[in-house]
């Protein structure tokens, strides 16, 4: 019990950090009246969008909660609600800080680059710590209440179903928020660019463009709130799945079970401490190397996490009188492990995180071959820019896949399935720091927009541009990291599925293939069918997301054209455009467009199970459903990696040209690079990142389906 | 034995058709002196390319043949050589007809549309019948010699290895030809467009463009010779794998084995008859509906195939005294089947082919939503054109995947693995007709170019454009069909792999998991690793192909610029450009660029097997290798489908605008559509189609590796 209380305390530490840092950020000067006016418009638009988005999600959520309560009882339903609400809270608060920090960053950047960096990064760190802290608290408090005050056994079915319910709540919010926010931000961005830059010939962030506020709102609701919900979900699902797997697999451990289920939470708590520590090391040290400053913070966090993870592991095992070398010999012919081997797997998770960051920077940074090759290809036109960008996006999947494959092999060799779970958990434990790096992006992006619109001195815009330049890379990093962890997490979720199957339907898992045993072998054609259908999901989902952005962006174009025509004073600069009208339009479009694609991964597993069961029996229904889960990850990993890295590379190729290479701004190469950037937008900010929650939802729905079928059968 | 001789006779019929039709085509008027001169330049370039390509492949081939001979003995090596040589012959003759039919089609089109269609389609049909006929003869004669004159048992290991060797030879040629030809054609096309249309402002096919002959050569070496090698390979591998699977699985059938192994050949022979019949129904019937004329031919072939397949099935079973309802009860707990159920599966294969053609036309035809949505998106610029094109390319995977998944389920329900094999065989049996539709494309494309360059009357170009308009769809159809059959064929190949494993390494397949049994279950992490690595291959391969095109196209641009600078008379029209120099440059670039990507699928299975075996034991090495094979198909199916359909849609969106929609030629929308078309070029003609042979090679290398390891172990 003490272990859980410690985890809860560490989770609260993140909240305390958030509160203190918020007061620091909000205490900074919000600039002049014009800046505040613009910021207020962004705040208002973002607030209006999130209110409407969460209202819509709430309606879906209440229905789903009722279904969960009916099918599985009150505890999973309460878990579902807790996961959903806290995910919403993390995004909501993060965005509220972000829309207030943007104007303050613009103001701070007018004094020095370091001042701007400090303010923007702190704002990001608040979101980061809230995501990690609230996610940790959600699981730890929920688990504590069930096994403490309510006196349940850690391996009680209600506890397991409750944790799955919690994860489902977080996932469902996440897919809506990622997709809705992603459609909003890119529809506004693409629409504003098309009609502003291309048709009207006015620069980006020009206050005469009616879509300019919507564009800035989009940065917050997509890149901040949407991303926060995504990482909250990834955290809850990964740590939750590790605990569920522990409870399901290690049924013979007795007293050791509670400490082993608490250990992922302790690792999460330890890394909150090191993440907070790391934030204080994000400093320029005199130069202008913003990415270097970020790395300093990340490295401090990662390195100090190593001893702390060792200490908490030792502490957890010590609580039941074991040391790091005591062999834990689980039942069911599983691989043996020790505290030491789990520690090595956690270390592996940190290494994988570092490698994925490094690979992502290689593919999206302006210093390396990939981005430069796209910039060079822009010289020969739009077509070759896009061809090279697509080639890079395909290529960028290779190294992360090799890292993940090697990670699976090494973790499994060290400690079996538990090892893979611990590697994934350690990856996610760093979420506080990784989200901080990412949430910093929209703040600086907005700050630049505000500086432009408020007509601040060019030197301010230069500084915000410098701060913003690393934003493409850090955004790509977070997405690569989230989807990479999903690559490991998928195995954990699949193991939870197969183990659950054994628990609920032992007759299908008696080892006697001739007698209806479920065969997950690739030799079973229904497994192949499941893999195909699973791999199809991210493609179809991506197509829907891309089309939605195109459609909504078209609406923006029409609205802006109408405003220009109805009110000629806008272009003359004598009257203000109706920003709110465009924001409202994008809001409605994004909400409308997010529903159908989000339901795809919820309904597909159910349909596939029932259709295959009807045709080929329940054993093959279970087999096809299991294969579907892995098909989604096999297909989704590549779609998501290629889209997020490719989009980042296109964006930075444009930036690289704007820095004066290949003819610089206004050249033919630059025009081609703008096309590439536009193509990359929905790739990297709408379709690609939403694949991650989509993978999780599919898996969690399958787990809930199993539990529901078991209730029905009993 | 008679069954085999009949198959051989039907294969010869295709050759006879080819010879007769060739004399008809070559007997037509080759036009005026200027036309003949241009055609001669194309012929010469194509000849030079193919000579160099086949010389290079021959060097690789001799090395590989020596390795096969050393590892597996002389019969598989002879099979390898036969497969390789005949694949080369099919492509070589097809291309030779194509480069002679082009100019004659231009001439014929000056009299009437029907005359042009007849000539171009006959030229395509020659290639089609040669592909189907030579593929059928390759297997039938080889098999006949082994089991007839050489007196081997049909299930003799040497026979099986020989058939696998034959497939390997065809596949190895195919991947080189597809990729080399694909790089050639798109490097020349993109390069010619970039420097001609974009920089110099001269129209497509303008004789002043030094790359114009290379562009026309590319149509022949890529779309004709490359495609022919691809389909030859698909035919040999699919029919061969069905025979191998029959021999491996149905070991207890005695006398029934030979007729069952001959039946796929008879089905292939029967469909040659119906394909020849179908060619005579490709007629306009007064109107200008070229696609409708094509469909008439295809439908006649498909419908008349139904009774013929019934008859040959009845005949084959009757040869050992069985009827269509006699239950064949194979060993090893397999699904029972009858002649009738195999017939239904073949019928299913025909239905799948029809559905894939219909779906592909929907996604690439100018009459339907997908192409029109891309055309519409072109109005708002390059970026939105590409976004919508990518969305369509992602979406286009959905229906074919559902058709293939349904096909697997239905075929398996009807007749188990044999059912799936027969569905795939029937699909390929139609290859003669499908290839005819496709090989028609480059002929008309070239005819238009020759009409343009020779300064023929505009009415001729209008007619060749009308003929060419369906080319994008028919090209996309062939690729969708080839990759769709691979979706079914993969299961057959994987079954061959697992069965082979049982034969060679029975200790690993004793059903005792605790004792080193190979587990292909998704619960085995090495299976997941194999799936990931397999799915990576098409991505990496696609990236290499796209990059190669970009690089080679850049070389073309530089060469053309140099020619313009060195010889100002070219643009003035007073002196002729050095066409041969550009052809030679693209030839060298394509040959150089095709080597590394082609070796990727050859070497990866070997590396993965040995690395995983070293880390986790031979059982997991076999498991990871098996999963790799399925990972390649799961990943490759989507990459190939999306690239080929997406590319076709982009191309036709441009054509749709050129027909006068959305502003027509020269409008901003048209410029955006040209960008989309350029992006789609390497997608649909280089990277996408080469994925099909890549999937097969990976599988065949695995089979050969197993056989080699078994020889080594024995």
mmCIF file of N, CA, C and O in Angstrom, chain A residues 534-600:
data_model
loop_
_atom_site.group_PDB
_atom_site.id
_atom_site.type_symbol
_atom_site.label_atom_id
_atom_site.label_comp_id
_atom_site.label_asym_id
_atom_site.label_seq_id
_atom_site.Cartn_x
_atom_site.Cartn_y
_atom_site.Cartn_z
ATOM 1 N N UNK A 534 -6.820 -5.734 -40.348
ATOM 2 C CA UNK A 534 -6.208 -4.826 -39.383
ATOM 3 C C UNK A 534 -5.300 -3.821 -40.063
ATOM 4 O O UNK A 534 -5.349 -2.616 -39.783
ATOM 5 N N UNK A 535 -4.491 -4.300 -40.997
ATOM 6 C CA UNK A 535 -3.560 -3.406 -41.684
ATOM 7 C C UNK A 535 -4.311 -2.393 -42.541
ATOM 8 O O UNK A 535 -3.808 -1.296 -42.816
ATOM 9 N N UNK A 536 -5.529 -2.768 -42.948
ATOM 10 C CA UNK A 536 -6.325 -1.843 -43.757
ATOM 11 C C UNK A 536 -6.771 -0.624 -42.950
ATOM 12 O O UNK A 536 -6.852 0.489 -43.480
ATOM 13 N N UNK A 537 -7.065 -0.849 -41.651
ATOM 14 C CA UNK A 537 -7.633 0.236 -40.839
ATOM 15 C C UNK A 537 -6.856 1.549 -40.908
ATOM 16 O O UNK A 537 -7.444 2.598 -41.169
ATOM 17 N N UNK A 538 -5.535 1.541 -40.663
ATOM 18 C CA UNK A 538 -4.832 2.830 -40.725
ATOM 19 C C UNK A 538 -4.888 3.482 -42.105
ATOM 20 O O UNK A 538 -4.896 4.714 -42.201
ATOM 21 N N UNK A 539 -4.952 2.676 -43.156
ATOM 22 C CA UNK A 539 -5.050 3.253 -44.504
ATOM 23 C C UNK A 539 -6.384 3.965 -44.673
ATOM 24 O O UNK A 539 -6.458 5.096 -45.140
ATOM 25 N N UNK A 540 -7.451 3.282 -44.292
ATOM 26 C CA UNK A 540 -8.775 3.847 -44.468
ATOM 27 C C UNK A 540 -8.937 5.071 -43.573
ATOM 28 O O UNK A 540 -9.460 6.121 -43.994
ATOM 29 N N UNK A 541 -8.463 4.935 -42.348
ATOM 30 C CA UNK A 541 -8.524 6.011 -41.371
ATOM 31 C C UNK A 541 -7.714 7.219 -41.878
ATOM 32 O O UNK A 541 -8.166 8.362 -41.811
ATOM 33 N N UNK A 542 -6.539 6.956 -42.408
ATOM 34 C CA UNK A 542 -5.701 8.036 -42.952
ATOM 35 C C UNK A 542 -6.386 8.727 -44.121
ATOM 36 O O UNK A 542 -6.381 9.956 -44.231
ATOM 37 N N UNK A 543 -7.009 7.912 -44.986
ATOM 38 C CA UNK A 543 -7.718 8.491 -46.133
ATOM 39 C C UNK A 543 -8.823 9.416 -45.659
ATOM 40 O O UNK A 543 -9.001 10.523 -46.177
ATOM 41 N N UNK A 544 -9.567 8.965 -44.643
ATOM 42 C CA UNK A 544 -10.673 9.783 -44.128
ATOM 43 C C UNK A 544 -10.147 11.088 -43.535
ATOM 44 O O UNK A 544 -10.725 12.155 -43.758
ATOM 45 N N UNK A 545 -9.058 10.988 -42.775
ATOM 46 C CA UNK A 545 -8.495 12.190 -42.156
ATOM 47 C C UNK A 545 -8.013 13.190 -43.203
ATOM 48 O O UNK A 545 -8.281 14.398 -43.113
ATOM 49 N N UNK A 546 -7.317 12.694 -44.226
ATOM 50 C CA UNK A 546 -6.794 13.571 -45.277
ATOM 51 C C UNK A 546 -7.943 14.232 -46.037
ATOM 52 O O UNK A 546 -7.910 15.427 -46.334
ATOM 53 N N UNK A 547 -8.952 13.427 -46.372
ATOM 54 C CA UNK A 547 -10.088 13.969 -47.113
ATOM 55 C C UNK A 547 -10.814 15.021 -46.287
ATOM 56 O O UNK A 547 -11.242 16.060 -46.806
ATOM 57 N N UNK A 548 -10.949 14.747 -44.978
ATOM 58 C CA UNK A 548 -11.639 15.691 -44.103
ATOM 59 C C UNK A 548 -10.913 17.032 -44.098
ATOM 60 O O UNK A 548 -11.547 18.091 -44.183
ATOM 61 N N UNK A 549 -9.590 16.994 -44.025
ATOM 62 C CA UNK A 549 -8.835 18.245 -44.027
ATOM 63 C C UNK A 549 -9.064 18.992 -45.337
ATOM 64 O O UNK A 549 -9.314 20.201 -45.349
ATOM 65 N N UNK A 550 -9.008 18.244 -46.444
ATOM 66 C CA UNK A 550 -9.212 18.888 -47.737
ATOM 67 C C UNK A 550 -10.573 19.560 -47.820
ATOM 68 O O UNK A 550 -10.704 20.701 -48.259
ATOM 69 N N UNK A 551 -11.592 18.843 -47.340
ATOM 70 C CA UNK A 551 -12.944 19.354 -47.426
ATOM 71 C C UNK A 551 -13.106 20.590 -46.543
ATOM 72 O O UNK A 551 -13.625 21.621 -46.979
ATOM 73 N N UNK A 552 -12.635 20.501 -45.289
ATOM 74 C CA UNK A 552 -12.787 21.624 -44.367
ATOM 75 C C UNK A 552 -11.959 22.822 -44.836
ATOM 76 O O UNK A 552 -12.397 23.976 -44.714
ATOM 77 N N UNK A 553 -10.778 22.561 -45.387
ATOM 78 C CA UNK A 553 -9.950 23.658 -45.893
ATOM 79 C C UNK A 553 -10.667 24.361 -47.045
ATOM 80 O O UNK A 553 -10.605 25.590 -47.172
ATOM 81 N N UNK A 554 -11.358 23.579 -47.862
ATOM 82 C CA UNK A 554 -12.138 24.170 -48.950
ATOM 83 C C UNK A 554 -13.216 25.112 -48.411
ATOM 84 O O UNK A 554 -13.433 26.203 -48.956
ATOM 85 N N UNK A 555 -13.852 24.696 -47.306
ATOM 86 C CA UNK A 555 -14.863 25.566 -46.684
ATOM 87 C C UNK A 555 -14.231 26.879 -46.224
ATOM 88 O O UNK A 555 -14.834 27.952 -46.361
ATOM 89 N N UNK A 556 -13.027 26.770 -45.660
ATOM 90 C CA UNK A 556 -12.338 27.981 -45.185
ATOM 91 C C UNK A 556 -12.071 28.916 -46.363
ATOM 92 O O UNK A 556 -12.313 30.130 -46.291
ATOM 93 N N UNK A 557 -11.591 28.346 -47.459
ATOM 94 C CA UNK A 557 -11.293 29.159 -48.635
ATOM 95 C C UNK A 557 -12.522 29.937 -49.076
ATOM 96 O O UNK A 557 -12.472 31.142 -49.326
ATOM 97 N N UNK A 558 -13.634 29.230 -49.127
ATOM 98 C CA UNK A 558 -14.868 29.890 -49.583
ATOM 99 C C UNK A 558 -15.282 30.996 -48.625
ATOM 100 O O UNK A 558 -15.647 32.100 -49.037
ATOM 101 N N UNK A 559 -15.184 30.716 -47.314
ATOM 102 C CA UNK A 559 -15.567 31.724 -46.326
ATOM 103 C C UNK A 559 -14.690 32.970 -46.436
ATOM 104 O O UNK A 559 -15.189 34.098 -46.400
ATOM 105 N N UNK A 560 -13.384 32.757 -46.573
ATOM 106 C CA UNK A 560 -12.479 33.904 -46.644
ATOM 107 C C UNK A 560 -12.730 34.715 -47.914
ATOM 108 O O UNK A 560 -12.791 35.951 -47.879
ATOM 109 N N UNK A 561 -12.929 34.005 -49.012
ATOM 110 C CA UNK A 561 -13.251 34.714 -50.262
ATOM 111 C C UNK A 561 -14.505 35.558 -50.076
ATOM 112 O O UNK A 561 -14.571 36.709 -50.499
ATOM 113 N N UNK A 562 -15.529 34.958 -49.429
ATOM 114 C CA UNK A 562 -16.777 35.690 -49.197
ATOM 115 C C UNK A 562 -16.523 36.938 -48.358
ATOM 116 O O UNK A 562 -17.046 38.012 -48.655
ATOM 117 N N UNK A 563 -15.710 36.771 -47.313
ATOM 118 C CA UNK A 563 -15.455 37.937 -46.448
ATOM 119 C C UNK A 563 -14.756 39.048 -47.234
ATOM 120 O O UNK A 563 -15.092 40.216 -47.074
ATOM 121 N N UNK A 564 -13.781 38.668 -48.051
ATOM 122 C CA UNK A 564 -13.083 39.674 -48.866
ATOM 123 C C UNK A 564 -14.058 40.383 -49.797
ATOM 124 O O UNK A 564 -13.988 41.590 -50.000
ATOM 125 N N UNK A 565 -14.992 39.621 -50.359
ATOM 126 C CA UNK A 565 -15.925 40.214 -51.314
ATOM 127 C C UNK A 565 -16.951 41.101 -50.608
ATOM 128 O O UNK A 565 -17.224 42.212 -51.029
ATOM 129 N N UNK A 566 -17.483 40.584 -49.480
ATOM 130 C CA UNK A 566 -18.519 41.337 -48.770
ATOM 131 C C UNK A 566 -17.972 42.625 -48.161
ATOM 132 O O UNK A 566 -18.693 43.595 -47.975
ATOM 133 N N UNK A 567 -16.710 42.591 -47.780
ATOM 134 C CA UNK A 567 -16.149 43.727 -47.042
ATOM 135 C C UNK A 567 -14.784 44.117 -47.618
ATOM 136 O O UNK A 567 -13.742 43.671 -47.120
ATOM 137 N N UNK A 568 -14.777 44.956 -48.662
ATOM 138 C CA UNK A 568 -13.507 45.304 -49.322
ATOM 139 C C UNK A 568 -12.550 46.044 -48.373
ATOM 140 O O UNK A 568 -11.345 46.107 -48.625
ATOM 141 N N UNK A 569 -13.087 46.564 -47.276
ATOM 142 C CA UNK A 569 -12.256 47.261 -46.310
ATOM 143 C C UNK A 569 -11.211 46.362 -45.661
ATOM 144 O O UNK A 569 -10.195 46.840 -45.145
ATOM 145 N N UNK A 570 -11.452 45.057 -45.676
ATOM 146 C CA UNK A 570 -10.512 44.131 -45.029
ATOM 147 C C UNK A 570 -9.145 44.202 -45.700
ATOM 148 O O UNK A 570 -8.122 44.438 -45.035
ATOM 149 N N UNK A 571 -9.123 44.033 -47.024
ATOM 150 C CA UNK A 571 -7.843 44.039 -47.735
ATOM 151 C C UNK A 571 -7.208 45.429 -47.695
ATOM 152 O O UNK A 571 -5.984 45.568 -47.678
ATOM 153 N N UNK A 572 -8.051 46.473 -47.665
ATOM 154 C CA UNK A 572 -7.524 47.838 -47.596
ATOM 155 C C UNK A 572 -6.941 48.124 -46.217
ATOM 156 O O UNK A 572 -6.197 49.085 -46.030
ATOM 157 N N UNK A 573 -7.292 47.298 -45.232
ATOM 158 C CA UNK A 573 -6.791 47.503 -43.883
ATOM 159 C C UNK A 573 -7.615 48.486 -43.075
ATOM 160 O O UNK A 573 -7.249 48.866 -41.967
ATOM 161 N N UNK A 574 -8.782 48.865 -43.623
ATOM 162 C CA UNK A 574 -9.596 49.849 -42.916
ATOM 163 C C UNK A 574 -10.618 49.193 -41.997
ATOM 164 O O UNK A 574 -11.112 49.829 -41.071
ATOM 165 N N UNK A 575 -10.959 47.938 -42.239
ATOM 166 C CA UNK A 575 -11.865 47.296 -41.286
ATOM 167 C C UNK A 575 -11.357 45.882 -40.973
ATOM 168 O O UNK A 575 -10.587 45.303 -41.737
ATOM 169 N N UNK A 576 -11.816 45.376 -39.835
ATOM 170 C CA UNK A 576 -11.315 44.083 -39.375
ATOM 171 C C UNK A 576 -12.156 42.946 -39.920
ATOM 172 O O UNK A 576 -13.374 43.046 -40.005
ATOM 173 N N UNK A 577 -11.510 41.838 -40.279
ATOM 174 C CA UNK A 577 -12.290 40.679 -40.707
ATOM 175 C C UNK A 577 -13.021 40.053 -39.522
ATOM 176 O O UNK A 577 -12.674 40.306 -38.361
ATOM 177 N N UNK A 578 -14.018 39.232 -39.846
ATOM 178 C CA UNK A 578 -14.778 38.550 -38.805
ATOM 179 C C UNK A 578 -14.074 37.225 -38.485
ATOM 180 O O UNK A 578 -14.412 36.173 -39.006
ATOM 181 N N UNK A 579 -13.071 37.318 -37.579
ATOM 182 C CA UNK A 579 -12.286 36.121 -37.243
ATOM 183 C C UNK A 579 -13.165 35.017 -36.676
ATOM 184 O O UNK A 579 -13.005 33.840 -36.986
ATOM 185 N N UNK A 580 -14.106 35.431 -35.809
ATOM 186 C CA UNK A 580 -14.901 34.442 -35.077
ATOM 187 C C UNK A 580 -15.724 33.580 -36.030
ATOM 188 O O UNK A 580 -15.924 32.389 -35.800
ATOM 189 N N UNK A 581 -16.191 34.208 -37.118
ATOM 190 C CA UNK A 581 -16.997 33.466 -38.083
ATOM 191 C C UNK A 581 -16.201 32.301 -38.678
ATOM 192 O O UNK A 581 -16.700 31.183 -38.793
ATOM 193 N N UNK A 582 -14.913 32.562 -39.019
ATOM 194 C CA UNK A 582 -14.077 31.496 -39.587
ATOM 195 C C UNK A 582 -13.779 30.425 -38.536
ATOM 196 O O UNK A 582 -13.818 29.216 -38.822
ATOM 197 N N UNK A 583 -13.480 30.895 -37.309
ATOM 198 C CA UNK A 583 -13.210 29.926 -36.240
ATOM 199 C C UNK A 583 -14.418 29.019 -36.058
ATOM 200 O O UNK A 583 -14.289 27.788 -35.951
ATOM 201 N N UNK A 584 -15.597 29.619 -36.040
ATOM 202 C CA UNK A 584 -16.818 28.855 -35.829
ATOM 203 C C UNK A 584 -17.032 27.837 -36.940
ATOM 204 O O UNK A 584 -17.410 26.684 -36.699
ATOM 205 N N UNK A 585 -16.749 28.273 -38.159
ATOM 206 C CA UNK A 585 -16.918 27.384 -39.305
ATOM 207 C C UNK A 585 -15.978 26.180 -39.219
ATOM 208 O O UNK A 585 -16.393 25.032 -39.422
ATOM 209 N N UNK A 586 -14.694 26.456 -38.904
ATOM 210 C CA UNK A 586 -13.737 25.341 -38.800
ATOM 211 C C UNK A 586 -14.125 24.431 -37.648
ATOM 212 O O UNK A 586 -14.020 23.200 -37.744
ATOM 213 N N UNK A 587 -14.592 25.041 -36.554
ATOM 214 C CA UNK A 587 -15.010 24.247 -35.396
ATOM 215 C C UNK A 587 -16.080 23.240 -35.804
ATOM 216 O O UNK A 587 -15.959 22.042 -35.554
ATOM 217 N N UNK A 588 -17.134 23.764 -36.456
ATOM 218 C CA UNK A 588 -18.231 22.868 -36.842
ATOM 219 C C UNK A 588 -17.746 21.784 -37.794
ATOM 220 O O UNK A 588 -18.104 20.615 -37.668
ATOM 221 N N UNK A 589 -16.914 22.176 -38.754
ATOM 222 C CA UNK A 589 -16.428 21.204 -39.735
ATOM 223 C C UNK A 589 -15.603 20.126 -39.048
ATOM 224 O O UNK A 589 -15.763 18.924 -39.311
ATOM 225 N N UNK A 590 -14.694 20.532 -38.150
ATOM 226 C CA UNK A 590 -13.809 19.556 -37.498
ATOM 227 C C UNK A 590 -14.611 18.580 -36.655
ATOM 228 O O UNK A 590 -14.367 17.364 -36.677
ATOM 229 N N UNK A 591 -15.582 19.111 -35.907
ATOM 230 C CA UNK A 591 -16.391 18.231 -35.045
ATOM 231 C C UNK A 591 -17.160 17.228 -35.899
ATOM 232 O O UNK A 591 -17.211 16.035 -35.599
ATOM 233 N N UNK A 592 -17.733 17.732 -36.981
ATOM 234 C CA UNK A 592 -18.524 16.852 -37.842
ATOM 235 C C UNK A 592 -17.649 15.753 -38.448
ATOM 236 O O UNK A 592 -18.031 14.590 -38.508
ATOM 237 N N UNK A 593 -16.455 16.152 -38.888
ATOM 238 C CA UNK A 593 -15.597 15.213 -39.618
ATOM 239 C C UNK A 593 -14.922 14.182 -38.722
ATOM 240 O O UNK A 593 -14.428 13.168 -39.195
ATOM 241 N N UNK A 594 -14.834 14.468 -37.409
ATOM 242 C CA UNK A 594 -14.073 13.543 -36.562
ATOM 243 C C UNK A 594 -14.876 12.311 -36.151
ATOM 244 O O UNK A 594 -14.301 11.294 -35.761
ATOM 245 N N UNK A 595 -16.213 12.392 -36.273
ATOM 246 C CA UNK A 595 -17.035 11.314 -35.692
ATOM 247 C C UNK A 595 -16.834 9.961 -36.387
ATOM 248 O O UNK A 595 -16.438 8.977 -35.759
ATOM 249 N N UNK A 596 -17.084 9.918 -37.690
ATOM 250 C CA UNK A 596 -17.080 8.630 -38.403
ATOM 251 C C UNK A 596 -15.717 7.938 -38.317
ATOM 252 O O UNK A 596 -15.635 6.765 -37.930
ATOM 253 N N UNK A 597 -14.612 8.641 -38.659
ATOM 254 C CA UNK A 597 -13.326 7.936 -38.577
ATOM 255 C C UNK A 597 -13.020 7.427 -37.168
ATOM 256 O O UNK A 597 -12.451 6.358 -36.998
ATOM 257 N N UNK A 598 -13.456 8.186 -36.139
ATOM 258 C CA UNK A 598 -13.157 7.753 -34.776
ATOM 259 C C UNK A 598 -13.923 6.494 -34.398
ATOM 260 O O UNK A 598 -13.465 5.708 -33.564
ATOM 261 N N UNK A 599 -15.071 6.310 -34.996
ATOM 262 C CA UNK A 599 -15.847 5.117 -34.654
ATOM 263 C C UNK A 599 -15.347 3.881 -35.400
ATOM 264 O O UNK A 599 -15.637 2.752 -35.006
ATOM 265 N N UNK A 600 -14.571 4.110 -36.478
ATOM 266 C CA UNK A 600 -14.052 2.979 -37.275
ATOM 267 C C UNK A 600 -13.322 1.942 -36.414
ATOM 268 O O UNK A 600 -13.660 0.749 -36.440
#
